[in-house]
Amino acid sequence: MKSKYAVAIVVFFLSASLCAGNSPQAVPEQFLGDWGTSLTDCGTEADDTALRIGKRHISYHESSGPLQAVVVRGTKEVALVAELTSEGETWLNASTFMLSPDGSQLTQSSGVNGEPFVRVRCDSILGLRRGISKPNPLRGSA
């Protein structure tokens, strides 16, 4: 039931935004980053549920596109409408995302009958896998 209302709200704001010619507001910082099914799958080919949320763009495993509407509710919930493209096709996708209290998990609900899908924040583990770390100090330096 809750997702029906969220989709209706997103559609309302999307139509208002498009009619006014406004670009969507940016996604709040706490939702930005890489998300995956599990920490062990983050950044690997094994994770076909990978999600990257940018300020005005979203990327799934096999589709991506610009955000057309961003609706924020409090600090832990956001609804996003994206114009996704994959394999030469384009469509609108509406999803609601809810952060866990500690911000380490993101639950996605899509569409009217969307089943909740939980992902974990991958950002810290991806930095380690990509070799991003603090540089070692030079010998003889303090």
Short mmCIF file of N, CA and C in Angstrom, two decimals, residues 48-108:
data_model
loop_
_atom_site.label_atom_id
_atom_site.label_comp_id
_atom_site.label_asym_id
_atom_site.label_seq_id
_atom_site.Cartn_x
_atom_site.Cartn_y
_atom_site.Cartn_z
N ASP A 48 25.18 -8.95 -9.71
CA ASP A 48 24.37 -8.44 -10.81
C ASP A 48 23.22 -7.57 -10.29
N THR A 49 23.29 -7.19 -9.02
CA THR A 49 22.31 -6.26 -8.45
C THR A 49 22.98 -4.95 -8.07
N ALA A 50 24.19 -4.72 -8.59
CA ALA A 50 24.94 -3.51 -8.26
C ALA A 50 24.14 -2.26 -8.59
N LEU A 51 24.27 -1.27 -7.74
CA LEU A 51 23.57 0.00 -7.89
C LEU A 51 24.53 1.12 -7.55
N ARG A 52 24.56 2.14 -8.38
CA ARG A 52 25.34 3.34 -8.09
C ARG A 52 24.39 4.53 -8.18
N ILE A 53 24.31 5.27 -7.10
CA ILE A 53 23.46 6.46 -7.07
C ILE A 53 24.36 7.69 -7.06
N GLY A 54 24.18 8.53 -8.07
CA GLY A 54 24.90 9.79 -8.15
C GLY A 54 23.94 10.93 -7.85
N LYS A 55 24.45 12.14 -7.86
CA LYS A 55 23.62 13.30 -7.53
C LYS A 55 22.45 13.47 -8.49
N ARG A 56 22.66 13.17 -9.78
CA ARG A 56 21.59 13.33 -10.78
C ARG A 56 21.56 12.19 -11.78
N HIS A 57 22.12 11.03 -11.38
CA HIS A 57 22.21 9.89 -12.28
C HIS A 57 22.16 8.61 -11.46
N ILE A 58 21.61 7.55 -12.04
CA ILE A 58 21.56 6.26 -11.36
C ILE A 58 22.00 5.18 -12.34
N SER A 59 22.74 4.19 -11.83
CA SER A 59 23.21 3.09 -12.66
C SER A 59 22.93 1.76 -11.96
N TYR A 60 22.24 0.90 -12.68
CA TYR A 60 22.04 -0.48 -12.24
C TYR A 60 23.03 -1.34 -13.02
N HIS A 61 22.99 -2.65 -12.80
CA HIS A 61 23.93 -3.57 -13.45
C HIS A 61 23.91 -3.44 -14.97
N GLU A 62 22.73 -3.39 -15.57
CA GLU A 62 22.65 -3.35 -17.03
C GLU A 62 21.86 -2.17 -17.58
N SER A 63 21.55 -1.18 -16.75
CA SER A 63 20.84 0.00 -17.24
C SER A 63 21.26 1.21 -16.43
N SER A 64 21.12 2.38 -17.03
CA SER A 64 21.48 3.60 -16.32
C SER A 64 20.80 4.78 -16.99
N GLY A 65 20.78 5.91 -16.28
CA GLY A 65 20.21 7.10 -16.88
C GLY A 65 20.10 8.26 -15.91
N PRO A 66 19.71 9.40 -16.45
CA PRO A 66 19.57 10.60 -15.63
C PRO A 66 18.31 10.55 -14.78
N LEU A 67 18.38 11.20 -13.65
CA LEU A 67 17.21 11.31 -12.79
C LEU A 67 16.31 12.43 -13.31
N GLN A 68 15.03 12.15 -13.37
CA GLN A 68 14.05 13.12 -13.83
C GLN A 68 13.33 13.78 -12.66
N ALA A 69 13.27 13.08 -11.52
CA ALA A 69 12.64 13.64 -10.31
C ALA A 69 13.28 13.03 -9.08
N VAL A 70 13.44 13.86 -8.06
CA VAL A 70 13.97 13.44 -6.76
C VAL A 70 13.02 14.00 -5.71
N VAL A 71 12.42 13.10 -4.93
CA VAL A 71 11.50 13.52 -3.88
C VAL A 71 12.07 13.01 -2.56
N VAL A 72 12.37 13.92 -1.65
CA VAL A 72 13.00 13.59 -0.38
C VAL A 72 11.97 13.66 0.73
N ARG A 73 12.01 12.65 1.60
CA ARG A 73 11.12 12.64 2.76
C ARG A 73 11.98 12.37 3.98
N GLY A 74 12.18 13.37 4.79
CA GLY A 74 13.04 13.24 5.96
C GLY A 74 14.49 13.06 5.55
N THR A 75 15.26 12.33 6.37
CA THR A 75 16.67 12.11 6.07
C THR A 75 16.95 10.67 5.65
N LYS A 76 15.95 9.80 5.70
CA LYS A 76 16.17 8.38 5.44
C LYS A 76 15.37 7.84 4.26
N GLU A 77 14.59 8.68 3.56
CA GLU A 77 13.78 8.16 2.45
C GLU A 77 13.83 9.11 1.26
N VAL A 78 13.98 8.52 0.06
CA VAL A 78 13.99 9.29 -1.16
C VAL A 78 13.30 8.47 -2.25
N ALA A 79 12.55 9.15 -3.11
CA ALA A 79 11.94 8.51 -4.28
C ALA A 79 12.62 9.10 -5.51
N LEU A 80 13.00 8.22 -6.43
CA LEU A 80 13.71 8.65 -7.63
C LEU A 80 12.98 8.17 -8.87
N VAL A 81 12.83 9.06 -9.83
CA VAL A 81 12.31 8.68 -11.15
C VAL A 81 13.46 8.89 -12.12
N ALA A 82 13.83 7.82 -12.81
CA ALA A 82 14.95 7.87 -13.74
C ALA A 82 14.49 7.48 -15.13
N GLU A 83 15.15 8.05 -16.12
CA GLU A 83 14.95 7.66 -17.51
C GLU A 83 16.08 6.69 -17.84
N LEU A 84 15.79 5.39 -17.70
CA LEU A 84 16.81 4.37 -17.87
C LEU A 84 16.94 3.93 -19.32
N THR A 85 18.16 3.55 -19.69
CA THR A 85 18.45 3.07 -21.02
C THR A 85 19.25 1.78 -20.92
N SER A 86 18.88 0.81 -21.75
CA SER A 86 19.62 -0.45 -21.84
C SER A 86 19.28 -1.11 -23.16
N GLU A 87 20.30 -1.60 -23.83
CA GLU A 87 20.14 -2.34 -25.08
C GLU A 87 19.23 -1.60 -26.07
N GLY A 88 19.44 -0.30 -26.19
CA GLY A 88 18.71 0.51 -27.17
C GLY A 88 17.30 0.90 -26.79
N GLU A 89 16.85 0.52 -25.61
CA GLU A 89 15.50 0.89 -25.16
C GLU A 89 15.59 1.87 -24.00
N THR A 90 14.57 2.73 -23.89
CA THR A 90 14.51 3.72 -22.83
C THR A 90 13.13 3.67 -22.17
N TRP A 91 13.09 3.81 -20.84
CA TRP A 91 11.84 3.77 -20.10
C TRP A 91 12.00 4.56 -18.81
N LEU A 92 10.85 4.92 -18.21
CA LEU A 92 10.86 5.58 -16.91
C LEU A 92 10.76 4.54 -15.82
N ASN A 93 11.53 4.74 -14.75
CA ASN A 93 11.53 3.82 -13.62
C ASN A 93 11.38 4.64 -12.34
N ALA A 94 10.41 4.28 -11.52
CA ALA A 94 10.21 4.95 -10.23
C ALA A 94 10.55 3.97 -9.11
N SER A 95 11.40 4.41 -8.19
CA SER A 95 11.80 3.58 -7.05
C SER A 95 11.87 4.44 -5.81
N THR A 96 11.55 3.81 -4.69
CA THR A 96 11.69 4.46 -3.38
C THR A 96 12.83 3.76 -2.64
N PHE A 97 13.69 4.54 -2.01
CA PHE A 97 14.83 4.01 -1.28
C PHE A 97 14.76 4.47 0.17
N MET A 98 14.98 3.52 1.09
CA MET A 98 14.95 3.80 2.53
C MET A 98 16.27 3.36 3.14
N LEU A 99 16.93 4.28 3.83
CA LEU A 99 18.19 3.98 4.52
C LEU A 99 17.93 3.35 5.87
N SER A 100 18.80 2.42 6.27
CA SER A 100 18.74 1.88 7.63
C SER A 100 19.18 2.99 8.59
N PRO A 101 18.87 2.86 9.86
CA PRO A 101 19.24 3.90 10.82
C PRO A 101 20.73 4.25 10.80
N ASP A 102 21.62 3.25 10.60
CA ASP A 102 23.05 3.54 10.58
C ASP A 102 23.59 3.87 9.19
N GLY A 103 22.72 3.85 8.16
CA GLY A 103 23.12 4.23 6.81
C GLY A 103 23.90 3.16 6.06
N SER A 104 23.99 1.95 6.60
CA SER A 104 24.78 0.90 5.95
C SER A 104 23.97 0.03 4.99
N GLN A 105 22.65 0.11 5.07
CA GLN A 105 21.78 -0.67 4.19
C GLN A 105 20.77 0.25 3.51
N LEU A 106 20.40 -0.12 2.28
CA LEU A 106 19.44 0.64 1.49
C LEU A 106 18.38 -0.33 0.99
N THR A 107 17.12 -0.07 1.34
CA THR A 107 16.02 -0.91 0.89
C THR A 107 15.30 -0.21 -0.24
N GLN A 108 15.17 -0.91 -1.36
CA GLN A 108 14.53 -0.36 -2.56
C GLN A 108 13.17 -1.00 -2.76
#
